[in-house]
Amino acid sequence: MTATPDSAIPHAAENRVIEPLYAEILRRNQGEKEFHQAVREVLETLGPVLAQRPEFVDARIIERITEPERQLIFRVPWSDDSGDIHVNRGFRVEFSSSLGPYKGGLRFHPSVNLGIVKFLGFEQIFKNALTGMPIGGGKGGSDFDPKGRSDAEIMRFCQSFMTELHRHLGEYTDVPAGDIGVGGREIGFLFGQYKRITNRFESGVLTGKGLGWGGALVRTEATGYGCVLFTAEMLRSRGESLDGQRIAVSGSGNVAIYAIEKAQQLGATVITCSDSDGYVVDEKGIDLALLKEIKEAGRGRVAEYAERRAEAVFVPGTGVWNVPCDVALPCATQNELHEADALTLVRNGVKAVAEGANMPTTPEAVRVLQEAGVAFAPGKAANAGGVATSALEMQQNASRDSWTFSHTEERLAEIMRHIHDSCYTTAERYGRPGNYVVGANIAGFELVADAMLAQGLI
Ligand code: NDP
Ligand code: 2IT
């Protein structure tokens, strides 16, 4: 997916504090388009809080929070099943430890580069703050492409990756988890290698672990479930519910599958899902058991879903947002919902859009949705259920306990309600009622900035 081009902050001419700071960030981080986009989206909303809290400006919080505490880039050599040698690049950006150990996923996808990891790590700082849990922000990954690789190849890659990364991790230091291309299988291989090298069964060093060896119930479901629970809260604040709504979902990975599951549990009909080959439309409602069989068990493609289900059609390429819906949940990747898509969604009467993925909606598309009065939830609020449940996994690991599914799901629901309410009330407090982008950015920023002030110049 393409990023929007670099440009000055739109509508920021009036903001004399932020504009030069953003120009300097562009200059110092050249070519990192997704990072620029993520920073711009936050800075655009901070004017009012900087005006009310001049101590943040004096302490140079913006300059410090946009500069990662540490950026690691390393070589990951591995050999495939034929004995051919490959060299990938590994990344871990340890962005902010103001609120706790660095926390955030690992992404294995050929598009991964430093700018992508920095955008994800930057978003993670505020997302993690919003959860109310003691976790800092980080992100990592590799440009390794897991598609078509055998389990043995995945294992050798994960072992090589962890052989370098392990020295930077620890339950009090940096705690990775999954993201695109990294699920339970990869976390298993990474954990095994960490344990072998360090000779420590340190459960709290990774989250998303298997249930028999330190994993937590609900972590697998948490991001998708949380996104739908957040959507339900947004609709509730407008006097509506998810019951009976038509929902379009993009993606068919971890987040998409469990967003579909929770939406169906709450009485909605999910009519689409997708992967990078195309999308499926199933007017009768996605058959989730079939989708799980194809995607989770078989690691197959969504095209196969339409081959196996008479009610469904497969459409190659992008275009899922042309399917009329009441609610849209982009759950695949960054910049997958463009201005033209937003115009189509609005024309088709969409009521709510919630980002299951990180930054899937381009800034132009966000503007279209907000101006049309659509309830729009940014990823740092809507998809925070995943990392929040990772923090619950850490809590269980620290106390050597394991909670039931229903107890953990209730905690997740409480956390999502808390995030919704703090975004909602913060937006109101700063004179932008209903603007969850403003609410999420300011609420997250205030928590981190206050901690930075308290901890001195570091
Ligand atoms: P998965 O690897 O399980 O699934 C990713 C899905 O998105 C697949 O359907 C994949 O299709 C599609 N996709 C990935 N890249 C592209 C691309 N460049 N173009 C089109 N489709 C693409 O990842 P997750 O479900 O875990 O992650 C999805 C999103 O949610 C990401 O933005 C991630 O950062 C975010 N997220 C994940 C969390 C988690 O706990 N896992 C938590 C919070 C956010 P294909 O198979 O064809 O590549
Ligand atoms: O983007 C995200 O929040 C994640 N990929 C989950 C991070 C985590 O540490 O659980």
XYZ file of C-alpha atoms and ligand atoms in Angstrom:
516
model
C 0.000 0.000 0.000
C 1.280 3.470 -0.774
C 1.746 6.170 1.807
C 0.589 9.707 1.301
C 3.362 12.048 0.132
C 5.338 14.177 2.557
C 3.862 17.586 3.062
C 3.518 20.236 5.680
C 0.820 19.711 8.287
C -2.510 20.675 6.710
C -4.423 23.426 8.493
C -1.466 23.962 10.824
C -0.433 27.387 9.646
C -2.053 28.784 12.778
C 0.015 26.523 14.992
C 3.382 28.191 15.331
C 4.716 25.676 17.852
C 4.009 22.468 15.998
C 4.787 23.366 12.396
C 8.544 23.902 12.811
C 8.792 20.801 14.976
C 7.174 18.715 12.244
C 9.471 20.224 9.595
C 12.474 19.208 11.692
C 11.091 15.654 12.108
C 10.738 15.387 8.314
C 14.326 16.571 7.875
C 15.785 14.157 10.430
C 13.827 11.081 9.308
C 13.994 11.340 5.562
C 12.097 8.859 3.405
C 10.155 7.389 6.338
C 6.745 8.228 4.904
C 4.600 6.126 7.197
C 6.428 7.500 10.239
C 5.822 11.059 9.011
C 2.139 10.250 8.527
C 1.754 8.807 12.034
C 3.599 11.730 13.660
C 1.650 14.319 11.686
C -1.658 12.769 12.705
C -0.718 13.072 16.374
C 0.888 16.519 16.220
C -2.083 18.000 14.351
C -4.254 17.339 17.372
C -1.930 18.484 20.174
C -2.193 22.273 19.748
C -4.780 22.752 22.526
C -2.921 20.630 25.083
C 0.403 22.373 24.395
C -1.360 25.721 24.782
C -2.739 24.664 28.184
C 0.429 22.906 29.376
C 3.412 25.109 28.421
C 5.658 22.931 30.624
C 5.433 20.248 27.908
C 6.855 22.722 25.389
C 9.575 23.897 27.800
C 10.642 20.295 28.469
C 10.788 19.615 24.700
C 8.403 16.683 25.048
C 7.537 16.600 21.324
C 11.188 16.504 20.243
C 11.896 13.736 22.774
C 8.786 11.612 22.213
C 9.317 11.508 18.437
C 12.911 10.276 18.820
C 13.067 6.553 19.737
C 15.027 5.775 22.896
C 16.884 3.077 20.924
C 16.770 1.707 17.354
C 18.229 -1.710 16.617
C 18.908 -2.998 13.106
C 20.571 -6.360 12.616
C 21.442 -9.062 10.100
C 19.332 -12.232 10.067
C 21.020 -14.984 8.039
C 19.198 -18.300 7.569
C 19.188 -21.252 5.208
C 16.157 -22.619 3.363
C 15.195 -26.269 2.947
C 17.451 -26.606 -0.106
C 20.437 -25.284 1.808
C 20.412 -21.901 0.004
C 21.391 -19.000 2.234
C 19.240 -15.871 2.678
C 19.963 -12.635 4.498
C 17.129 -10.551 5.954
C 17.125 -7.418 8.043
C 15.799 -7.415 11.600
C 14.490 -4.365 13.480
C 13.464 -3.462 16.992
C 12.616 0.137 17.775
C 12.449 0.686 21.522
C 10.478 3.892 21.397
C 9.386 4.837 24.888
C 9.801 3.281 28.329
C 8.045 6.087 30.223
C 5.148 3.911 31.355
C 6.749 0.468 31.435
C 8.947 -1.954 29.499
C 8.909 -1.512 25.724
C 5.893 -3.451 24.457
C 4.694 -4.129 20.932
C 4.569 -6.724 18.219
C 6.938 -8.128 15.630
C 5.940 -7.974 11.957
C 7.360 -10.330 9.325
C 6.435 -8.982 5.894
C 8.535 -8.059 2.837
C 7.381 -4.419 3.109
C 8.968 -3.949 6.552
C 11.579 -1.192 6.791
C 12.697 1.259 9.455
C 9.976 3.806 8.621
C 7.232 1.186 8.987
C 8.616 -0.061 12.296
C 8.925 3.517 13.572
C 5.343 4.394 12.619
C 4.106 1.283 14.400
C 6.303 1.936 17.443
C 5.199 5.563 17.658
C 1.500 4.599 17.539
C 2.179 1.938 20.140
C 3.333 4.513 22.730
C -0.067 6.213 22.839
C -2.090 3.024 22.359
C -0.364 1.378 25.286
C -0.867 4.469 27.430
C -4.597 4.442 26.635
C -4.944 0.885 27.961
C -4.092 2.175 31.448
C -1.623 -0.703 31.797
C 2.083 -0.238 32.746
C 3.591 -0.745 29.277
C 5.896 1.419 27.167
C 5.979 1.442 23.368
C 8.086 -0.536 20.892
C 7.807 -2.477 17.657
C 9.986 -4.727 15.552
C 10.105 -7.193 12.737
C 11.822 -8.148 9.560
C 11.503 -7.915 5.794
C 11.376 -11.724 5.795
C 8.438 -13.082 3.739
C 6.918 -16.108 5.488
C 4.540 -16.890 2.593
C 5.189 -20.334 1.111
C 7.905 -21.197 3.652
C 7.892 -24.562 5.435
C 7.605 -24.857 9.214
C 11.290 -25.810 9.322
C 12.260 -22.652 7.411
C 10.096 -20.497 9.684
C 11.781 -22.098 12.687
C 15.298 -21.479 11.398
C 14.436 -17.881 10.599
C 12.885 -17.289 14.044
C 15.900 -18.872 15.751
C 18.326 -16.682 13.834
C 16.227 -13.571 14.536
C 16.107 -14.319 18.270
C 19.805 -15.187 18.445
C 20.478 -11.494 17.909
C 17.389 -9.956 19.517
C 17.515 -11.877 22.813
C 20.224 -9.624 24.289
C 17.853 -6.648 24.092
C 14.791 -8.333 25.644
C 13.600 -9.145 29.144
C 10.375 -9.040 31.115
C 11.392 -5.684 32.618
C 13.070 -4.392 29.451
C 11.300 -5.218 26.200
C 8.444 -7.665 25.610
C 7.548 -8.436 21.972
C 4.424 -10.197 20.662
C 2.909 -10.917 17.243
C 1.759 -8.692 14.404
C 1.404 -9.348 10.649
C 3.082 -12.667 9.793
C 3.837 -13.487 13.432
C 1.334 -15.682 15.270
C 1.393 -18.567 17.724
C 3.769 -20.721 15.658
C 6.411 -17.975 15.395
C 6.075 -16.937 19.060
C 6.720 -20.587 19.976
C 9.937 -20.765 17.969
C 11.091 -17.362 19.257
C 10.381 -18.300 22.869
C 12.167 -21.645 22.522
C 15.304 -19.960 21.212
C 15.226 -17.253 23.918
C 14.936 -19.960 26.584
C 17.771 -21.974 25.072
C 20.171 -19.044 24.850
C 19.424 -17.536 28.247
C 18.729 -20.792 30.122
C 15.726 -19.057 31.698
C 12.034 -19.926 31.428
C 11.145 -16.250 31.487
C 7.433 -16.360 30.660
C 7.055 -12.596 30.706
C 9.521 -11.957 27.877
C 7.023 -12.586 25.059
C 3.233 -12.525 24.863
C 0.899 -14.488 22.633
C 2.407 -17.715 23.953
C 0.713 -21.124 23.711
C -1.856 -21.852 26.406
C 0.117 -24.777 27.833
C 3.316 -22.795 28.429
C 2.448 -19.366 29.799
C -0.041 -18.036 27.268
C -3.292 -16.366 28.278
C -6.824 -17.172 27.255
C -8.400 -14.440 25.067
C -5.048 -13.096 23.768
C -5.687 -14.699 20.363
C -9.152 -13.181 20.133
C -8.394 -9.904 21.901
C -7.590 -7.456 19.098
C -10.581 -8.337 16.936
C -12.931 -8.672 19.901
C -11.709 -5.376 21.350
C -12.205 -3.554 18.059
C -15.823 -4.690 17.854
C -16.446 -3.882 21.542
C -15.090 -0.371 20.903
C -17.400 -0.041 17.883
C -20.344 -1.136 20.021
C -19.443 1.569 22.579
C -19.289 4.242 19.852
C -22.669 3.179 18.506
C -24.093 3.088 22.040
C -23.042 6.708 22.594
C -25.182 7.507 19.518
C -28.150 5.484 20.743
C -27.515 2.518 18.423
C -26.187 -1.027 18.668
C -24.425 -3.563 16.459
C -27.439 -5.829 16.352
C -28.655 -6.221 12.768
C -25.894 -4.086 11.209
C -24.126 -5.072 7.965
C -20.386 -5.067 8.470
C -17.568 -4.994 5.924
C -14.256 -6.353 7.213
C -10.936 -6.282 5.342
C -8.172 -8.803 5.989
C -8.572 -12.427 7.018
C -5.791 -12.799 9.558
C -5.843 -12.802 13.342
C -7.535 -9.427 13.803
C -10.115 -9.864 11.030
C -11.174 -13.368 12.063
C -11.892 -12.444 15.672
C -13.535 -9.147 14.715
C -15.906 -11.230 12.580
C -16.497 -13.632 15.480
C -17.412 -10.946 18.001
C -19.527 -8.991 15.478
C -21.525 -12.151 14.778
C -21.923 -12.803 18.513
C -23.392 -9.306 18.867
C -25.965 -9.921 16.144
C -24.320 -8.267 13.142
C -23.910 -9.788 9.674
C -20.367 -9.652 8.318
C -20.473 -9.757 4.544
C -16.824 -9.398 3.488
C -13.236 -10.346 4.230
C -10.085 -10.123 2.114
C -6.403 -10.839 1.638
C -3.807 -9.306 -0.643
C -5.216 -11.230 -3.646
C -8.774 -9.900 -3.388
C -11.978 -9.980 -1.390
C -14.960 -12.187 -0.771
C -18.576 -11.012 -0.611
C -20.966 -13.333 1.177
C -24.402 -11.738 1.485
C -25.616 -14.518 3.796
C -22.858 -13.733 6.271
C -19.325 -15.117 6.480
C -19.159 -18.793 7.469
C -16.530 -18.360 10.152
C -15.842 -22.059 10.683
C -14.969 -22.364 6.986
C -12.834 -19.211 7.034
C -10.914 -20.447 10.087
C -10.378 -23.822 8.460
C -8.936 -22.193 5.335
C -6.910 -19.453 7.037
C -5.907 -20.739 10.473
C -5.561 -24.460 9.811
C -4.627 -24.428 6.115
C -2.818 -21.058 5.788
C -4.771 -20.742 2.509
C -6.223 -17.833 0.502
C -9.692 -16.240 0.686
C -10.307 -17.166 -2.978
C -10.666 -20.742 -1.713
C -13.542 -19.629 0.550
C -15.608 -18.634 -2.501
C -14.705 -21.881 -4.255
C -16.093 -23.829 -1.312
C -19.201 -21.763 -0.554
C -21.911 -21.329 -3.178
C -23.291 -18.107 -1.581
C -19.941 -16.274 -1.846
C -18.162 -14.517 -4.703
C -14.454 -13.699 -4.918
C -13.400 -10.418 -6.500
C -9.682 -10.093 -7.300
C -7.840 -6.891 -6.356
C -8.792 -4.149 -3.904
C -12.323 -2.736 -3.677
C -13.835 -4.225 -0.557
C -15.063 -0.760 0.487
C -17.390 -0.631 -2.530
C -19.607 -3.192 -0.821
C -22.444 -1.268 0.891
C -22.309 -1.574 4.695
C -23.353 0.118 7.943
C -19.993 -0.413 9.655
C -16.503 -0.810 8.143
C -13.657 -2.487 10.006
C -10.326 -2.247 8.163
C -8.278 -5.089 9.685
C -5.503 -5.763 7.124
C -2.721 -3.176 6.894
C -1.742 0.504 6.718
C -3.219 2.845 4.096
C -5.771 0.374 2.754
C -8.788 2.728 2.945
C -8.337 5.757 0.697
C -10.240 9.005 0.154
C -12.245 7.537 -2.745
C -13.164 4.546 -0.562
C -14.307 6.877 2.220
C -16.482 8.812 -0.249
C -18.035 5.530 -1.400
C -18.640 4.383 2.178
C -20.306 7.713 3.027
C -22.430 7.554 -0.131
C -23.517 4.062 0.913
C -24.562 5.313 4.360
C -21.781 3.981 6.609
C -22.325 4.902 10.276
C -19.062 3.829 11.892
C -15.500 2.959 10.877
C -13.121 1.412 13.425
C -9.487 0.602 12.673
C -8.624 -2.986 13.599
C -5.349 -2.540 11.722
C -2.746 0.125 12.482
C -3.306 3.305 10.407
C -5.373 1.615 7.654
C -7.228 4.836 6.843
C -5.349 7.571 4.973
C -5.539 11.092 6.458
C -7.661 12.267 3.521
C -10.103 9.409 4.112
C -10.303 10.184 7.838
C -11.213 13.767 7.000
C -13.996 12.659 4.614
C -15.469 10.354 7.263
C -15.279 12.910 10.061
C -16.755 15.696 7.953
C -19.653 13.390 7.043
C -20.340 12.762 10.750
C -19.318 9.078 10.638
C -18.125 7.715 14.008
C -14.425 7.067 13.371
C -12.191 5.140 15.803
C -8.422 5.371 15.254
C -6.395 2.160 15.634
C -4.555 3.319 18.731
C -7.907 3.212 20.535
C -9.890 0.592 18.612
C -7.223 -2.111 18.330
C -5.681 -1.626 21.793
C -7.442 -4.742 23.107
C -4.638 -6.932 21.765
C -1.817 -5.255 23.614
C -4.008 -4.749 26.686
C -4.570 -8.503 26.843
C -0.823 -8.977 26.366
C -0.421 -6.904 29.532
C -2.956 -9.202 31.224
C -0.827 -12.146 30.057
C 2.236 -10.487 31.651
C 0.233 -9.977 34.838
C -0.709 -13.686 34.915
C 2.908 -14.693 34.207
C 4.201 -12.486 37.039
C 1.751 -14.009 39.522
C 2.078 -17.550 38.080
C -1.678 -17.616 37.672
C -4.048 -18.276 34.804
C -7.476 -16.777 34.527
C -10.629 -18.171 32.932
C -11.822 -17.113 29.500
C -14.874 -15.321 30.876
C -12.914 -13.412 33.543
C -10.289 -12.309 31.005
C -12.911 -11.330 28.459
C -14.686 -9.236 31.072
C -11.381 -7.471 31.841
C -10.948 -6.826 28.112
C -14.470 -5.407 27.865
C -13.811 -3.115 30.861
C -10.559 -1.900 29.301
C -12.242 -1.169 25.958
C -15.012 0.759 27.751
C -12.367 2.684 29.675
C -10.494 3.563 26.468
C -13.719 4.601 24.764
C -14.772 6.789 27.663
C -11.402 8.445 28.087
C -11.234 9.265 24.345
C -14.804 10.528 24.423
C -14.438 12.730 27.490
C -11.013 14.045 26.466
C -12.393 15.094 23.072
C -15.232 16.890 24.838
C -12.868 18.523 27.325
C -10.825 19.947 24.456
C -13.869 21.210 22.564
C -13.978 18.500 19.878
C -16.935 16.306 20.931
C -17.200 13.008 19.080
C -13.686 13.300 17.641
C -12.015 10.077 18.776
C -8.766 10.956 16.971
C -8.342 14.073 19.091
C -9.497 12.214 22.213
C -7.124 9.264 21.747
C -4.102 11.368 20.866
C -4.488 13.856 23.703
C -5.448 11.277 26.365
C -2.480 9.050 25.441
C -0.081 11.963 25.085
C -0.940 13.497 28.468
C -0.211 10.243 30.296
C 3.169 9.775 28.612
C 4.164 13.448 28.792
C 3.358 13.655 32.516
C 5.526 10.562 33.150
C 8.350 12.085 31.095
C 8.198 15.304 33.106
C 8.267 13.366 36.376
C 11.237 11.199 35.317
C 13.515 14.079 34.355
C 15.589 14.739 31.255
C 16.395 11.257 29.935
P -2.076 -11.421 10.052
O -0.739 -11.696 9.489
O -2.743 -12.450 10.881
O -3.097 -11.046 8.891
C -2.851 -9.961 8.047
C -3.987 -9.845 7.047
O -3.850 -8.626 6.333
C -3.956 -10.947 6.006
O -5.256 -11.188 5.547
C -3.099 -10.323 4.914
O -3.294 -10.866 3.617
C -3.556 -8.893 4.960
N -2.456 -8.027 4.526
C -1.252 -7.876 5.127
N -0.471 -7.033 4.435
C -1.204 -6.676 3.366
C -0.952 -5.812 2.276
N 0.216 -5.160 2.148
N -1.948 -5.662 1.365
C -3.133 -6.317 1.491
N -3.424 -7.146 2.510
C -2.472 -7.314 3.430
O -1.917 -10.048 10.862
P -2.872 -9.432 11.974
O -4.283 -9.800 11.706
O -2.272 -9.734 13.276
O -2.662 -7.871 11.707
C -3.539 -7.099 10.892
C -3.411 -5.640 11.259
O -3.781 -5.462 12.639
C -2.017 -5.032 11.142
O -2.140 -3.671 10.777
C -1.481 -5.118 12.572
O -0.470 -4.158 12.803
C -2.743 -4.797 13.346
N -2.776 -5.211 14.735
C -2.532 -6.492 15.108
C -2.612 -6.863 16.427
C -2.433 -8.271 16.885
O -2.594 -8.527 18.076
N -2.136 -9.222 16.012
C -2.895 -5.872 17.484
C -3.199 -4.550 16.978
C -3.121 -4.259 15.662
P -2.133 -11.757 2.956
O -2.189 -13.073 3.669
O -2.506 -11.836 1.517
O -0.838 -11.023 3.179
O -0.144 -3.432 17.150
C -0.279 -4.037 18.228
O -0.791 -3.503 19.211
C 0.168 -5.438 18.298
N 0.625 -5.977 17.297
C 0.098 -6.184 19.599
C 1.256 -5.845 20.475
C 1.392 -6.672 21.739
O 2.439 -6.490 22.372
O 0.516 -7.453 22.084
